[in-house]
N, CA, C and O atoms as CSV, one atom per row, in Angstrom:
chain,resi,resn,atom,element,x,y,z
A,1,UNK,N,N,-4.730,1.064,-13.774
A,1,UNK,CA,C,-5.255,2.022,-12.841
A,1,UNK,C,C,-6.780,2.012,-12.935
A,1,UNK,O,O,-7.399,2.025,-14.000
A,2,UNK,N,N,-7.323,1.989,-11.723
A,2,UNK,CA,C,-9.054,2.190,-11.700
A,2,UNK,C,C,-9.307,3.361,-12.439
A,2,UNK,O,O,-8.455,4.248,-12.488
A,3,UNK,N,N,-10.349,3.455,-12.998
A,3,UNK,CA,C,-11.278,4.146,-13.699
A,3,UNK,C,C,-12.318,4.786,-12.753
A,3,UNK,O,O,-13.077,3.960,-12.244
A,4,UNK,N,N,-12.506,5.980,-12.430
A,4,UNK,CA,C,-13.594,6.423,-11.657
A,4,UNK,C,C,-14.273,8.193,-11.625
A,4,UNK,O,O,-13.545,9.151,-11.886
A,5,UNK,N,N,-15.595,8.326,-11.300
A,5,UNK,CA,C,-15.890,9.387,-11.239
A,5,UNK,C,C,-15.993,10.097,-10.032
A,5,UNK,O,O,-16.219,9.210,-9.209
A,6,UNK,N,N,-15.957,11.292,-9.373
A,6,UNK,CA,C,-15.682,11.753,-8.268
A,6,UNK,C,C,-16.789,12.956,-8.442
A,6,UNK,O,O,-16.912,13.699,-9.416
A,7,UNK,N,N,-17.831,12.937,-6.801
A,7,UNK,CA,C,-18.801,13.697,-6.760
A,7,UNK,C,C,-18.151,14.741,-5.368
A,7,UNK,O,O,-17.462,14.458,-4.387
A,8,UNK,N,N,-18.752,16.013,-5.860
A,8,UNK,CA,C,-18.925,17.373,-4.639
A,8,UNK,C,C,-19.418,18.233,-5.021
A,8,UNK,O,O,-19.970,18.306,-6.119
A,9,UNK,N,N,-19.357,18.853,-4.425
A,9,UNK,CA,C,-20.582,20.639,-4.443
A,9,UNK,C,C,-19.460,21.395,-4.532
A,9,UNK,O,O,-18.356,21.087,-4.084
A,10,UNK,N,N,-19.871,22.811,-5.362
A,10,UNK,CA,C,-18.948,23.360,-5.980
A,10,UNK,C,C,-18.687,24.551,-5.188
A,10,UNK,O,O,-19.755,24.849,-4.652
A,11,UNK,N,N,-17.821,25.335,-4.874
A,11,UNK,CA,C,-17.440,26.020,-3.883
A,11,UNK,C,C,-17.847,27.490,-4.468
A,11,UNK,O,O,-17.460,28.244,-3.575
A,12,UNK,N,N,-18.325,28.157,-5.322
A,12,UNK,CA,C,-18.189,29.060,-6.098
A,12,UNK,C,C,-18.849,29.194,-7.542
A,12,UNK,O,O,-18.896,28.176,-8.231
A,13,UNK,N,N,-19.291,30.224,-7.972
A,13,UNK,CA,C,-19.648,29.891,-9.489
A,13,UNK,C,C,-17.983,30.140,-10.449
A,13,UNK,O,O,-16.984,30.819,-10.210
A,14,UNK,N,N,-18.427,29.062,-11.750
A,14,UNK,CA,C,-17.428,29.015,-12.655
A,14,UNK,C,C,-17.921,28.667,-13.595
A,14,UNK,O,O,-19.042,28.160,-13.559
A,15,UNK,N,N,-17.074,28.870,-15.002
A,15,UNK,CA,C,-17.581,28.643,-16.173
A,15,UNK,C,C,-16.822,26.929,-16.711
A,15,UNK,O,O,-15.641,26.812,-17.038
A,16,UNK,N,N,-17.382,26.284,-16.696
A,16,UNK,CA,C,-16.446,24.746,-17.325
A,16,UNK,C,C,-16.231,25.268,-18.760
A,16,UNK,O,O,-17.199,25.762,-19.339
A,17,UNK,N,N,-15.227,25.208,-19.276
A,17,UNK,CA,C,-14.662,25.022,-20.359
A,17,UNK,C,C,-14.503,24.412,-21.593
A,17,UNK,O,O,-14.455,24.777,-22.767
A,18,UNK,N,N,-14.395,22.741,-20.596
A,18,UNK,CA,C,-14.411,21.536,-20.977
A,18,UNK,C,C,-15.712,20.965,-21.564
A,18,UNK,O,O,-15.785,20.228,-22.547
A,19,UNK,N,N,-16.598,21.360,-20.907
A,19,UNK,CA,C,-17.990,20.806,-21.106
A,19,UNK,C,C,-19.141,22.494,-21.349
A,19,UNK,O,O,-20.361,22.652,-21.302
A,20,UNK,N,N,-18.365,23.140,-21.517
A,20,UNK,CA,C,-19.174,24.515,-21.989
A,20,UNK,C,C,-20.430,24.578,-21.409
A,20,UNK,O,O,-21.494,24.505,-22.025
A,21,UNK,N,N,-20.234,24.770,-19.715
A,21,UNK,CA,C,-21.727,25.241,-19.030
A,21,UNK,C,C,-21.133,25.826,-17.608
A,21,UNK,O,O,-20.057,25.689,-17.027
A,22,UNK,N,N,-22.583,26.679,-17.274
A,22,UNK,CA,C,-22.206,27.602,-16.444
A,22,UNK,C,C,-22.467,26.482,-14.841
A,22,UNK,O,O,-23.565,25.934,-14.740
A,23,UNK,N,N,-21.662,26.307,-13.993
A,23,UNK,CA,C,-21.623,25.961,-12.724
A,23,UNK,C,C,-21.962,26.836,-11.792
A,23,UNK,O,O,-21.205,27.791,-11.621
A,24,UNK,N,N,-23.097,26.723,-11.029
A,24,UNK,CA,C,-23.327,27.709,-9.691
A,24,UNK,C,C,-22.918,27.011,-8.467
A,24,UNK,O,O,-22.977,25.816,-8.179
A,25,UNK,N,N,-22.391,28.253,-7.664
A,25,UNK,CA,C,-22.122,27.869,-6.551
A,25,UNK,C,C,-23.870,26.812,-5.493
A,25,UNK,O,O,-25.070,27.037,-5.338
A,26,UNK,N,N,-22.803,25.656,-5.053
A,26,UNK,CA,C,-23.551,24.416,-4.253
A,26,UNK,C,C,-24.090,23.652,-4.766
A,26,UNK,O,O,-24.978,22.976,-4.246
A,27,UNK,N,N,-23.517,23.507,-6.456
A,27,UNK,CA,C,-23.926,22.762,-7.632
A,27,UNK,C,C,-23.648,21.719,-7.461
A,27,UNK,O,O,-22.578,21.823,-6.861
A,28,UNK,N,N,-23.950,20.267,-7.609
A,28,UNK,CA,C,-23.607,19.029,-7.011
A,28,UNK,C,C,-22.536,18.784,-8.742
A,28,UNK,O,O,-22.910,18.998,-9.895
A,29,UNK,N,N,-21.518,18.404,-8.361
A,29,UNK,CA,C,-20.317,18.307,-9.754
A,29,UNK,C,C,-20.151,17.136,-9.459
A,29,UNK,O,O,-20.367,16.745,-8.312
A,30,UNK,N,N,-19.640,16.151,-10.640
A,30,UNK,CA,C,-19.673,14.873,-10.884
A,30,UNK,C,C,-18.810,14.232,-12.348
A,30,UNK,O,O,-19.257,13.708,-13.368
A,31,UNK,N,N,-17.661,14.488,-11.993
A,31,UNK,CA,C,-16.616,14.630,-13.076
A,31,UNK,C,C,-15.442,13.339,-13.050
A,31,UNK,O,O,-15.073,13.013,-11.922
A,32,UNK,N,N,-14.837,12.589,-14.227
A,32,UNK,CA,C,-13.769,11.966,-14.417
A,32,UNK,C,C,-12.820,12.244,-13.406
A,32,UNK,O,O,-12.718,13.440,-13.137
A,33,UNK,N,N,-12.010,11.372,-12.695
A,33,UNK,CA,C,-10.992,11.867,-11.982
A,33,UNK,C,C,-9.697,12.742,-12.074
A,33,UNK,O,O,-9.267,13.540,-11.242
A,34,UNK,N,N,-9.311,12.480,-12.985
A,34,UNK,CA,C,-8.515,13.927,-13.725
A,34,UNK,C,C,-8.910,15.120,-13.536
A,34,UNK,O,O,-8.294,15.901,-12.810
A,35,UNK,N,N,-10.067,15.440,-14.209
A,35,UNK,CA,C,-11.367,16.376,-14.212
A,35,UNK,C,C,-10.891,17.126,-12.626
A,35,UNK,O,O,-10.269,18.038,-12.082
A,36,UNK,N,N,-11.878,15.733,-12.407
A,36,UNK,CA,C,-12.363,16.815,-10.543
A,36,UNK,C,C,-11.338,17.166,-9.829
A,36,UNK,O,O,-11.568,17.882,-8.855
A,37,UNK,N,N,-9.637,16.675,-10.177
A,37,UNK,CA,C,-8.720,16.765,-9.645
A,37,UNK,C,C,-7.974,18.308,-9.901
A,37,UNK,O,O,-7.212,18.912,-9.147
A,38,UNK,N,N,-8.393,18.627,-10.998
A,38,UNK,CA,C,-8.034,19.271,-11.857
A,38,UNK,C,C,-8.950,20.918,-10.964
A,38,UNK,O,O,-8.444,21.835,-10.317
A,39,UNK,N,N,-10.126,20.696,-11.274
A,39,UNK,CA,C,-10.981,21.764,-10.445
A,39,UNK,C,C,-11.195,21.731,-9.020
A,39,UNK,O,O,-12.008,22.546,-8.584
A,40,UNK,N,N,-10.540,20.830,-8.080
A,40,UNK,CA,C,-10.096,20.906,-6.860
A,40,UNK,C,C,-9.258,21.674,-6.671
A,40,UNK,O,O,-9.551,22.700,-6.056
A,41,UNK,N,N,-7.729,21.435,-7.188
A,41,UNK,CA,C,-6.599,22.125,-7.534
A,41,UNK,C,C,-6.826,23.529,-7.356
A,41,UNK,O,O,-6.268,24.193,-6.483
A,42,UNK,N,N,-7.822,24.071,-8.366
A,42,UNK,CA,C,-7.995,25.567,-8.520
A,42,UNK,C,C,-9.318,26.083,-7.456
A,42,UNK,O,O,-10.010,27.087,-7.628
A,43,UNK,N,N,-9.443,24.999,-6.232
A,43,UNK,CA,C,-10.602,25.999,-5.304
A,43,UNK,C,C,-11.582,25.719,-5.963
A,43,UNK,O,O,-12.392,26.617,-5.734
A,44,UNK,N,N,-12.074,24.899,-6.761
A,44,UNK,CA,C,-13.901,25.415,-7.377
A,44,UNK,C,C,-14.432,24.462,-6.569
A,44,UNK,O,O,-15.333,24.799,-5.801
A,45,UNK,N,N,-14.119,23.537,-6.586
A,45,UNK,CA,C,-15.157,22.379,-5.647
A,45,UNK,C,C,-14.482,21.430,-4.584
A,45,UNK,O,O,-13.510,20.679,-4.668
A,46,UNK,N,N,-15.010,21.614,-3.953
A,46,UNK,CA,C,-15.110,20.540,-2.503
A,46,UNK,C,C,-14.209,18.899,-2.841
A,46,UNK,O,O,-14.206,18.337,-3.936
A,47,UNK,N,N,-13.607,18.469,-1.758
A,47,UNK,CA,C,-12.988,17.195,-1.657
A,47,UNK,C,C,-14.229,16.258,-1.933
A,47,UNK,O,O,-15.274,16.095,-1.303
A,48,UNK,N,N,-13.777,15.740,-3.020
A,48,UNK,CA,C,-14.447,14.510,-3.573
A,48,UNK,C,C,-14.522,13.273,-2.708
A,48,UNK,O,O,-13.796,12.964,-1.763
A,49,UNK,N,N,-16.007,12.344,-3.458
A,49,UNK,CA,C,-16.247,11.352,-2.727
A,49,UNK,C,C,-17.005,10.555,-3.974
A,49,UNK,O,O,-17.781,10.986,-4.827
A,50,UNK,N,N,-16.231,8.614,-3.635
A,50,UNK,CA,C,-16.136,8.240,-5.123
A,50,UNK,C,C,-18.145,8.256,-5.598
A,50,UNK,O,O,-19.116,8.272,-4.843
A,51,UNK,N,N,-18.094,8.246,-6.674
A,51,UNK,CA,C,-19.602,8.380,-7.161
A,51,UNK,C,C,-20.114,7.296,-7.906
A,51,UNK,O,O,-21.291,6.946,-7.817
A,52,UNK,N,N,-18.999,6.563,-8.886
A,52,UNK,CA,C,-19.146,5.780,-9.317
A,52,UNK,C,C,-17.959,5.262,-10.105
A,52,UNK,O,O,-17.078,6.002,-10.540
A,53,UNK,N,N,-17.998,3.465,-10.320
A,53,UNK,CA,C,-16.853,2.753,-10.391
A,53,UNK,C,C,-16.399,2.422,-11.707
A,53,UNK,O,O,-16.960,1.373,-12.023
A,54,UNK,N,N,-15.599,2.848,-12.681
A,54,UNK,CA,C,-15.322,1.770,-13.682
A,54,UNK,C,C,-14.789,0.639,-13.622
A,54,UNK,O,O,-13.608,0.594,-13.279
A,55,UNK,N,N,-15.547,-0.676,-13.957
A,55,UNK,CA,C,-14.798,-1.686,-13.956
A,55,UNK,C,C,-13.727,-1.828,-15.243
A,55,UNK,O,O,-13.664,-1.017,-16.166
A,56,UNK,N,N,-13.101,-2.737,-15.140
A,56,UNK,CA,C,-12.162,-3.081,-16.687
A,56,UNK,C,C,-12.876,-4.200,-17.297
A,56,UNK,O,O,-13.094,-5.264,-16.717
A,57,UNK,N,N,-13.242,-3.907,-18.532
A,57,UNK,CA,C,-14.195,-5.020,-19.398
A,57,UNK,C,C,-13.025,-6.162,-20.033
A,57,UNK,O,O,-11.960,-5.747,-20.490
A,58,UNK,N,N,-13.299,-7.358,-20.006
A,58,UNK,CA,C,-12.414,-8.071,-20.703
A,58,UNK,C,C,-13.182,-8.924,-21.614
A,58,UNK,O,O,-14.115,-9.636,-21.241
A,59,UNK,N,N,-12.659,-8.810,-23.112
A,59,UNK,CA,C,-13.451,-9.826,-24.057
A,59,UNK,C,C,-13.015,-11.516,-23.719
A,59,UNK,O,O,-12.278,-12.157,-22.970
A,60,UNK,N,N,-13.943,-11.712,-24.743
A,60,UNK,CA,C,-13.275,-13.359,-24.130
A,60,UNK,C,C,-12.602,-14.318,-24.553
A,60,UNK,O,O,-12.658,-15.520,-24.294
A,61,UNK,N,N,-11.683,-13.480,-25.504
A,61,UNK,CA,C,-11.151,-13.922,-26.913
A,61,UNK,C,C,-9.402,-12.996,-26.154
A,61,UNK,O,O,-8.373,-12.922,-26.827
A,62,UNK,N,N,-9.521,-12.468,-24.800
A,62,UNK,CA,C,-8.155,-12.121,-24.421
A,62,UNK,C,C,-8.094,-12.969,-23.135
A,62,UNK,O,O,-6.989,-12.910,-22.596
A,63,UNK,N,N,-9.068,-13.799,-22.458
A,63,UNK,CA,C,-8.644,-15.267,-21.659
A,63,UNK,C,C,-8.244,-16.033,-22.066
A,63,UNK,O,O,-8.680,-16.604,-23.066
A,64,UNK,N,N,-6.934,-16.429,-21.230
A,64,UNK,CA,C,-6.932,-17.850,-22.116
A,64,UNK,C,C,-7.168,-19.048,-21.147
A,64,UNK,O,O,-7.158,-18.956,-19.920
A,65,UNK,N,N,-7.347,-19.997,-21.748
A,65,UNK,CA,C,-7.948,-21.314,-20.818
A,65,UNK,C,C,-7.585,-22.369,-20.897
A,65,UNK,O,O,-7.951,-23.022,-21.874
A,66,UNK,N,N,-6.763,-22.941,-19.958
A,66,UNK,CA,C,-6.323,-24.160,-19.628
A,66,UNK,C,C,-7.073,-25.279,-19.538
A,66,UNK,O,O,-8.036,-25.464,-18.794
A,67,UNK,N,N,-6.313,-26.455,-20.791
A,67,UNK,CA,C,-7.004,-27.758,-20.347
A,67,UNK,C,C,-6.374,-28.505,-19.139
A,67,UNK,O,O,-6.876,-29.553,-18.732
């Protein structure tokens, strides 16, 4: 599964929990996808839009290579 972070403005003030800080309402939020899914769910912030991508890192000792 992709890896990604998800940006919006926050609908309301709230206290994060998770990250122990105060959010004001029209706060630009920028959270793990779980996360922002999570505080969508409950009304705090706006339908997300992606922000940024995790790729999947691969060492190079888990390719293998054909002669």
């Amino acid at each position: 599964m992709k890896e990604y972070k998800l940006k919006g403005i926050a609908l309301r003030d709230y206290n994060d929990t998770q990250r122990k800080l105060k959010v004001e309402k029209d706060e630009e939020v920028i959270e793990d996808r779980a996360r922002y899914e999570e505080l969508y769910s409950k009304g705090l912030v706006t339908e997300g839009t992606i922000a940024e991508e995790k790729r999947p890192t691969r060492k190079l000792d888990d390719l293998k290579l054909e002669d």
